[in-house]
Short mmCIF file of C-alpha atoms in Angstrom, two decimals:
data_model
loop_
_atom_site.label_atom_id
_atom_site.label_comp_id
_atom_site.label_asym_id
_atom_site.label_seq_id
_atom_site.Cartn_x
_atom_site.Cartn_y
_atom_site.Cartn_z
CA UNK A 1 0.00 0.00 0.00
CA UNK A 2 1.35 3.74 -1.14
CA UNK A 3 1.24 6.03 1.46
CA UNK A 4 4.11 8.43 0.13
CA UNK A 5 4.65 10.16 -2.51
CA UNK A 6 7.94 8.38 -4.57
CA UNK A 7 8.22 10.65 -7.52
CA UNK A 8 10.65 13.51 -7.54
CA UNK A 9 9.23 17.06 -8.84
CA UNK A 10 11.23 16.59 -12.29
CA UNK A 11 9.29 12.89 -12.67
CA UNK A 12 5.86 14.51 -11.77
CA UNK A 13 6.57 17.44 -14.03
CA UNK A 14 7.66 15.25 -16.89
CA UNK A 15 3.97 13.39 -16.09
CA UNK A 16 2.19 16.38 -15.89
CA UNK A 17 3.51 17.73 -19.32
CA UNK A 18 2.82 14.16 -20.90
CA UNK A 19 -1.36 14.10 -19.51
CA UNK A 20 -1.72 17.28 -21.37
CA UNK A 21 -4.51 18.23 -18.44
CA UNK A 22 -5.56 21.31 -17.04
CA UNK A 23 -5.14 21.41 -13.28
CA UNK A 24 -6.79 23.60 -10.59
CA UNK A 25 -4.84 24.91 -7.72
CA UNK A 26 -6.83 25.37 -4.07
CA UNK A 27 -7.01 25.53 -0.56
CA UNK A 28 -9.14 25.10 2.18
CA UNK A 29 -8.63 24.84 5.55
CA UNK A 30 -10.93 23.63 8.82
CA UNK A 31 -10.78 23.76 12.64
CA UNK A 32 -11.77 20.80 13.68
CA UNK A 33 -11.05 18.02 16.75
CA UNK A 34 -9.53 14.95 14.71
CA UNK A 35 -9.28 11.99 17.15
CA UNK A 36 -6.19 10.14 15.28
CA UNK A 37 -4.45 12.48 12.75
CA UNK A 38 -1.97 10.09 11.46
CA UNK A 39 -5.06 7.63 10.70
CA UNK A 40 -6.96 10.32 9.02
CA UNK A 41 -3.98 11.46 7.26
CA UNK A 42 -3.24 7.61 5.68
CA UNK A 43 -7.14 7.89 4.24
CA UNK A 44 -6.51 11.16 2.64
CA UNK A 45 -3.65 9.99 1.03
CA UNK A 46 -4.80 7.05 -0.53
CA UNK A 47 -7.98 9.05 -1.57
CA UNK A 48 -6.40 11.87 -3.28
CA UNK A 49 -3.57 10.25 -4.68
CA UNK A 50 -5.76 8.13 -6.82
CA UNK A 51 -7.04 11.05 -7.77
CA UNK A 52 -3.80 12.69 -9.28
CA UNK A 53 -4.12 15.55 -6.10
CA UNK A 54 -0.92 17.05 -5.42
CA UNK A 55 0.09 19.62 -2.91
CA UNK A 56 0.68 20.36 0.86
CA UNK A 57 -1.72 19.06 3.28
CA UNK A 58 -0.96 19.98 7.42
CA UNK A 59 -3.51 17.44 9.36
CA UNK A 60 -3.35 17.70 13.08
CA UNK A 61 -5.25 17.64 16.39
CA UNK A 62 -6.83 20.74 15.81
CA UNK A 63 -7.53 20.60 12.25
CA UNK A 64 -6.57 19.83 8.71
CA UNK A 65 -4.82 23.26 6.63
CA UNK A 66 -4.48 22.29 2.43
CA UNK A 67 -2.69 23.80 -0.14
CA UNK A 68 -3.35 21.71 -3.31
CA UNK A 69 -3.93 20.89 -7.39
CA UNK A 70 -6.32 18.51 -9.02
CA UNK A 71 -7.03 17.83 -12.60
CA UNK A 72 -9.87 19.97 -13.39
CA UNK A 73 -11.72 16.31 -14.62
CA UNK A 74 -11.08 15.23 -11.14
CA UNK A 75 -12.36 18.68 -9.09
CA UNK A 76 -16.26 17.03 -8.69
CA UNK A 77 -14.70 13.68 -7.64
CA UNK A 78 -12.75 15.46 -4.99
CA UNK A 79 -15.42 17.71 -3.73
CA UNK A 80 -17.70 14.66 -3.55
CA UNK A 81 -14.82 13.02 -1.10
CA UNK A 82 -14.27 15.92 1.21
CA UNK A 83 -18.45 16.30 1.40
CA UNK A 84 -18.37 12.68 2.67
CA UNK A 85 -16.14 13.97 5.88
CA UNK A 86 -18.37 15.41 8.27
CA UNK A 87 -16.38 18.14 9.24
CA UNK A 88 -15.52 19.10 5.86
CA UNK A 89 -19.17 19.18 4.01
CA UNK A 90 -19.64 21.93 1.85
CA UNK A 91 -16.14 23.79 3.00
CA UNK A 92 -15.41 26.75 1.23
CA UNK A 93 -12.35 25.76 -1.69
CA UNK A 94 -10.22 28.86 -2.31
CA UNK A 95 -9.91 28.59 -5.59
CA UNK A 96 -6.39 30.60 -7.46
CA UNK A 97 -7.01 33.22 -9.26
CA UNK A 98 -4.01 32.12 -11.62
CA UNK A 99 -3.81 28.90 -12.82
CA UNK A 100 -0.30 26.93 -13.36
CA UNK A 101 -0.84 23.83 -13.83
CA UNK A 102 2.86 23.05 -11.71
CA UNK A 103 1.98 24.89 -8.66
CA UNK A 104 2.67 21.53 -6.77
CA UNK A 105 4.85 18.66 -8.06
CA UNK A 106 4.04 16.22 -5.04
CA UNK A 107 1.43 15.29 -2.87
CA UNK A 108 2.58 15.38 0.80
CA UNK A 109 0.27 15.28 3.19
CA UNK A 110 1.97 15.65 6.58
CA UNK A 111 1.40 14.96 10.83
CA UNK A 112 2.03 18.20 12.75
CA UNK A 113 1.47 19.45 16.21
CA UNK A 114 -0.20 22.66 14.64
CA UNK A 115 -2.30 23.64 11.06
CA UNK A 116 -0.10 26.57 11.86
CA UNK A 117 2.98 27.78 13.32
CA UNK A 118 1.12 30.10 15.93
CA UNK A 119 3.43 29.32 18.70
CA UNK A 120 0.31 29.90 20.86
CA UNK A 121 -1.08 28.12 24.10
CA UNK A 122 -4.50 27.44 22.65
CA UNK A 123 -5.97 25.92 26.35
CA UNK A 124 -5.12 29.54 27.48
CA UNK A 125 -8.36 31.04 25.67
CA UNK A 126 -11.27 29.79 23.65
CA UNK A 127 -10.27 29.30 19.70
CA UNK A 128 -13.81 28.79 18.51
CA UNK A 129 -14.77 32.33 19.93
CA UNK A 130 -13.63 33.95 16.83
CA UNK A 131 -14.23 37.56 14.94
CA UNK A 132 -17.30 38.76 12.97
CA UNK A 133 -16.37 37.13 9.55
CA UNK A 134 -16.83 40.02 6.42
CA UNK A 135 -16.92 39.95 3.03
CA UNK A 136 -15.41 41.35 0.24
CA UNK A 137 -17.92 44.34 -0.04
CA UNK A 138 -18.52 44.17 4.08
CA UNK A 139 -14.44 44.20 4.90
CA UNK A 140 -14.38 47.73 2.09
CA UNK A 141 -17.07 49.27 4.19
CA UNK A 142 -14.97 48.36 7.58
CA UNK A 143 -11.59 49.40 5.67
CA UNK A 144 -13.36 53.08 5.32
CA UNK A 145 -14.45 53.26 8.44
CA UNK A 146 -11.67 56.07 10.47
CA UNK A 147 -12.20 54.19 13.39
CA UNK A 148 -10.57 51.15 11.86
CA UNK A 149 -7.38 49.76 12.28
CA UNK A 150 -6.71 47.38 9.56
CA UNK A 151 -3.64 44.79 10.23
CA UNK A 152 -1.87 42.51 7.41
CA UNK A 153 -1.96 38.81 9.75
CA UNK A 154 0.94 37.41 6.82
CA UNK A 155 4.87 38.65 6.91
CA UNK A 156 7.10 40.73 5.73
CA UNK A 157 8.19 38.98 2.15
CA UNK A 158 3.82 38.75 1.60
CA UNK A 159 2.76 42.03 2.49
CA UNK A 160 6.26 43.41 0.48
CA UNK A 161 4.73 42.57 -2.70
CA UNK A 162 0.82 43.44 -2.26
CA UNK A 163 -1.64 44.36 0.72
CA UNK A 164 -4.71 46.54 0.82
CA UNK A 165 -4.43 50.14 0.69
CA UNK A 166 -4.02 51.48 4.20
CA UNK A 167 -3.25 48.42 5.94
CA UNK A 168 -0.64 47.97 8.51
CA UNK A 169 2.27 45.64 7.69
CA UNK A 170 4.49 44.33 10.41
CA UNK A 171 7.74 43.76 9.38
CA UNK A 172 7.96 40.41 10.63
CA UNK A 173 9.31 37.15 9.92
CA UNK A 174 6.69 34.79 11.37
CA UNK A 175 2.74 35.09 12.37
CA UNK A 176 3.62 34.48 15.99
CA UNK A 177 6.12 37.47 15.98
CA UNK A 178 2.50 39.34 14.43
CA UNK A 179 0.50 38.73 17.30
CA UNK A 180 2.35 40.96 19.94
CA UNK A 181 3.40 43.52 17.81
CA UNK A 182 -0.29 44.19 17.09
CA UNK A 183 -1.31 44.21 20.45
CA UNK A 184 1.32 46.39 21.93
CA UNK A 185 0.47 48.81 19.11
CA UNK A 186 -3.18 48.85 19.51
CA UNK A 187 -3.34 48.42 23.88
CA UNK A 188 -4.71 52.02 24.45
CA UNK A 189 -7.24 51.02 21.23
CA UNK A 190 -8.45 48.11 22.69
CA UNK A 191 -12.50 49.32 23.16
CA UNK A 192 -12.81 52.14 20.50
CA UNK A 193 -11.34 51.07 17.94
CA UNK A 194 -12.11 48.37 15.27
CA UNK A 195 -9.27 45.81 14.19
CA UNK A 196 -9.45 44.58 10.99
CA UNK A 197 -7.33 41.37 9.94
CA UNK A 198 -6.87 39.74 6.98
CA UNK A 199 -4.15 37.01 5.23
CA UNK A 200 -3.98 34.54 2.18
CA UNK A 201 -6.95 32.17 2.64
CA UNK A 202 -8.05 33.08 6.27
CA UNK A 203 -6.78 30.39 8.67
CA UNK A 204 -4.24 32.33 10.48
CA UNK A 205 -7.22 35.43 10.82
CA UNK A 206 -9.26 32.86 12.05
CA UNK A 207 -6.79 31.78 15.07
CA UNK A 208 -6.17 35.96 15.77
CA UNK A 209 -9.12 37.19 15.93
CA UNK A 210 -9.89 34.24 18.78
CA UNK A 211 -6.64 35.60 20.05
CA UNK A 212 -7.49 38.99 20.30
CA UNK A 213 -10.88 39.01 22.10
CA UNK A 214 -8.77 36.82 24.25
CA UNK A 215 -6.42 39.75 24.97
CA UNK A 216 -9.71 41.76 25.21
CA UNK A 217 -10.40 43.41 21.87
CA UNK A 218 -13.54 44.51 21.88
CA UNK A 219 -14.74 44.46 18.06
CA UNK A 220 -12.79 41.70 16.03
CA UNK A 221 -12.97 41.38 12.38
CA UNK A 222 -11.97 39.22 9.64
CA UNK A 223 -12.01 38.81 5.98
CA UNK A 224 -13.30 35.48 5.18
CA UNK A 225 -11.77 33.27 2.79
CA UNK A 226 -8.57 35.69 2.96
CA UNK A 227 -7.40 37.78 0.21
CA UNK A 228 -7.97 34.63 -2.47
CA UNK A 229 -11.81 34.91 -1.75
CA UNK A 230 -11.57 38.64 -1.66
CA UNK A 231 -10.26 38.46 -5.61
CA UNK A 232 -12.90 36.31 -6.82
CA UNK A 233 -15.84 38.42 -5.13
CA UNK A 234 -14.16 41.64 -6.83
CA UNK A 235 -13.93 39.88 -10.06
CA UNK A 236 -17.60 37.70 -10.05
CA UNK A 237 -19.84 40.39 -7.88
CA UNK A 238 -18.27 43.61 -8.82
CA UNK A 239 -17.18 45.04 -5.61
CA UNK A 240 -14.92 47.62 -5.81
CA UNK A 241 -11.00 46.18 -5.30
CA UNK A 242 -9.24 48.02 -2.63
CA UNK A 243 -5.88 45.47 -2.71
CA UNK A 244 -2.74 46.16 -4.77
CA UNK A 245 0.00 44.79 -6.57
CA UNK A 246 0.54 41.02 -5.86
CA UNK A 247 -1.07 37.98 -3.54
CA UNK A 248 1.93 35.94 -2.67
CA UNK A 249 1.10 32.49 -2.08
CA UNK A 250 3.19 29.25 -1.19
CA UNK A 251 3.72 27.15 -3.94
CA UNK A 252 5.67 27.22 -7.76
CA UNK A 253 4.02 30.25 -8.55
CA UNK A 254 4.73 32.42 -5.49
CA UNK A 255 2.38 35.10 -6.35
CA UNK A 256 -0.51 35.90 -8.53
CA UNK A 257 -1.25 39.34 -9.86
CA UNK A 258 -4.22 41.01 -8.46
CA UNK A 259 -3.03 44.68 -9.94
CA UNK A 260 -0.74 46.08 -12.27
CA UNK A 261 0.87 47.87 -9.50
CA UNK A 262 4.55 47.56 -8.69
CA UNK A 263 4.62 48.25 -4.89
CA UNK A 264 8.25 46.67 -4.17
CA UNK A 265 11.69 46.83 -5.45
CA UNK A 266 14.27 44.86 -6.71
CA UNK A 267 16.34 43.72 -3.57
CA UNK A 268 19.69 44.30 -5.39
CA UNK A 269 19.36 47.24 -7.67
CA UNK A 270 15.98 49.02 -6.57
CA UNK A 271 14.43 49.07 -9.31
CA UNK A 272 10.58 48.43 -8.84
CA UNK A 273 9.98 44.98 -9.06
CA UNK A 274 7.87 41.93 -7.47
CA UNK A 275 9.46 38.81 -8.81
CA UNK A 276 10.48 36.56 -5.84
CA UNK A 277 13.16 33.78 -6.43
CA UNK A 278 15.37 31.38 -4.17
CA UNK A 279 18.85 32.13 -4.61
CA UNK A 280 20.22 29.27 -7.00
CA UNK A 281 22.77 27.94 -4.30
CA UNK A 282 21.39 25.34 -2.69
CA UNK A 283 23.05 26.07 0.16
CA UNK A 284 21.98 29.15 0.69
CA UNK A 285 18.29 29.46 -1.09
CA UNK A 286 17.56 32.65 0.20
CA UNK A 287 14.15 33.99 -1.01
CA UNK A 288 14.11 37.28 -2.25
CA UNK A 289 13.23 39.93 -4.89
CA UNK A 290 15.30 40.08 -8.10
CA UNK A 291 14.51 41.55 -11.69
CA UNK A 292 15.28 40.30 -15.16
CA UNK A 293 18.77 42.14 -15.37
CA UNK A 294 19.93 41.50 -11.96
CA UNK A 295 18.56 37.70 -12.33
CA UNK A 296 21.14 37.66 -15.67
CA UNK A 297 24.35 39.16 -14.09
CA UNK A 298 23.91 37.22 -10.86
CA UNK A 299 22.87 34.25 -12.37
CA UNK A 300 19.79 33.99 -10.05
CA UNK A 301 22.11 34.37 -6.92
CA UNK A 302 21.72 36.52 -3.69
CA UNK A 303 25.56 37.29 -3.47
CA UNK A 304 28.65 37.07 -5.37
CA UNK A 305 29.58 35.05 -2.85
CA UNK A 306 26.68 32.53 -4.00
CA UNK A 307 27.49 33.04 -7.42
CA UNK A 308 31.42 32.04 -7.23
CA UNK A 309 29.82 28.60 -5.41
CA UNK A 310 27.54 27.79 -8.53
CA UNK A 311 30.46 27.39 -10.48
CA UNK A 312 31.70 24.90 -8.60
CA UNK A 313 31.11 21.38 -9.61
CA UNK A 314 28.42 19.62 -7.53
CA UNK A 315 31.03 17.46 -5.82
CA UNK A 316 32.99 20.50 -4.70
CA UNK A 317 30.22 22.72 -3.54
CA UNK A 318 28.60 19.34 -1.96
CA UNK A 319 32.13 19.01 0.04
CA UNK A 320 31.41 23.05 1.10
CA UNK A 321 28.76 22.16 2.48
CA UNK A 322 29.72 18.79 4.67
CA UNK A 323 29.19 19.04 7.96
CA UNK A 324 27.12 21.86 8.46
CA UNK A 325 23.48 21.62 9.36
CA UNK A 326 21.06 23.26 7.40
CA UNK A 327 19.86 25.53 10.09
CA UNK A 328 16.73 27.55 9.53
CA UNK A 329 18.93 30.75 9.13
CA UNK A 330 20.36 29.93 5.60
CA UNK A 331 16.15 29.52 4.45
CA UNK A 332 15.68 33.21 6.24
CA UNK A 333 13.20 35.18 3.53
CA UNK A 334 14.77 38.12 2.38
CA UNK A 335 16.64 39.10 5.80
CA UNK A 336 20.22 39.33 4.29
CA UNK A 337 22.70 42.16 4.38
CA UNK A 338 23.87 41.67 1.20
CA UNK A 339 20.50 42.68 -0.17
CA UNK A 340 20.86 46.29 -0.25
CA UNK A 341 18.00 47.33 -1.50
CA UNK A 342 15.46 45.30 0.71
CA UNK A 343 12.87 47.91 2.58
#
């Protein structure tokens, strides 16, 4: 029995190219109590990968969080499977507003203690006692209200490329870092003003706004179904859209264009720009924001430091490389000093 995925990315892209299919990229996500995670996490599995699903799936105690693609011939088969989990019946798919159909090259659906890194005590306060959910043309209202503060819930490389006009954007590196920042900001705001919160699909919203009435916010909001359900209500209903430049998401395509607008800068030359890419040394893959020209003379590296160790041959950059751990630091998203141009 196959419970793992055992084809590399260039396999599945080679597969993907040969189908010829259109796929559809979504996510979804659901707070839920789930009894034996690793159990429930072997059945989705076996489901979806008969069902040519690929993508990253987070199942744990509290929850299931998926990132995904499906062959658009195969979207009704896998709506009728989640419908047939209780907890999961008629759950709202965030579906992209670009379509590639490489966004994932693997299905890996994984055991974690969290849906998301919150680094929170979640017995401390009541998660299900969340925010008034808006949407798109109820969260533009609340955005031009003056007594509203209005708080970007994703980090600093997101919010970089694209966030809603007027929104606060904490220059942070993780959604835990978020959460006190905010508050420490906003203490003397706690009863008279509104906050506002919004990110990608929702989930982390969903966990901060439970947070925040915690902490004693008095009028919690959200925007339901994140900035991805925000797009399609501007683009299906007609509302007006009050978000520019780009919606950075994680998988191949790392962003998809909501407006024309250029909000960021090339991190080595400043010229405006909003292309992310992962420096082409492996052992470094820093993410960050590079143009066309810059990609060309640095050969998609951060550094010329980087760019002396792609010439190496694999064996001698490989022996560079022995013995050190790949600490978290080296994947650090756009936080280098050789990036001169970074905001």
């Amino acid at each position: 029995m196959q419970l793992y995925n055992k084809l590399s990315a260039l396999e599945r892209a080679a597969l993907i190219d040969e189908a010829g299919k259109d796929r559809i990229t979504i996510s979804f996500y659901q707070y839920y109590k789930i009894e034996n995670p690793q159990l429930f996490r072997d059945k989705l599995f076996l489901e979806w990968n008969a069902l040519d699903v690929l993508g990253r799936i987070y199942v744990s105690f509290e929850g299931i969080n998926a990132q995904l693609s499906v062959p658009s011939e195969n979207f009704y088969a896998l709506k009728d499977q989640l419908d047939s989990i209780s907890f999961l019946e008629d759950i709202r798919l965030n579906v992209a507003v670009e379509h590639d159909n490489k966004s994932f090259l693997k299905l890996k659906v994984k055991v974690r203690n969290k849906i998301v890194a919150d680094g929170l005590n979640d017995q401390t306060f009541d998660v299900t006692n969340k925010g008034v959910h808006l949407n798109a043309e109820e969260f533009n209202k609340m955005l031009a209200n003056p007594d509203t503060v209005c708080v970007d819930m994703r980090n600093h490389y997101e919010s970089e490329i694209g966030h809603f006009d007027g929104a606060v954007t904490p220059d942070v590196d993780t959604f835990r870092d978020s959460l006190d920042i905010i508050e420490e900001d906003l203490k003397d705001n706690k009863e008279d003003k509104n906050l506002l919160m919004y990110c990608t699909g929702g989930i982390r919203c969903e966990k901060a706004s439970a947070y925040y009435k915690h902490k004693g916010f008095k009028n919690v909001f959200q925007l339901e179904g994140g900035i991805i359900e925000y797009t399609r209500q501007v683009k299906e209903e007609g509302v007006e859209n009050k978000f520019i430049g780009k919606n950075f998401v994680f998988d191949h395509r790392r962003a998809e264009r909501i407006t024309d607008d250029v909000v960021s800068n090339c991190h080595q030359c400043g010229k405006a720009c909003d292309e992310h890419t992962n420096c082409a040394n492996e052992a470094c893959h820093l993410l960050f924001i590079q143009c066309d020209d810059c990609s060309e003379a640095m050969e998609n590296t951060c550094s010329t430091d980087c760019q002396e160790i792609i010439q190496l041959t694999f064996e001698e950059q490989k022996e560079l490389r022995k013995g050190k751990g790949n600490s978290n630091k080296i994947f650090k998203k756009g936080r280098s000093e050789v990036l001169k141009f970074k905001k």
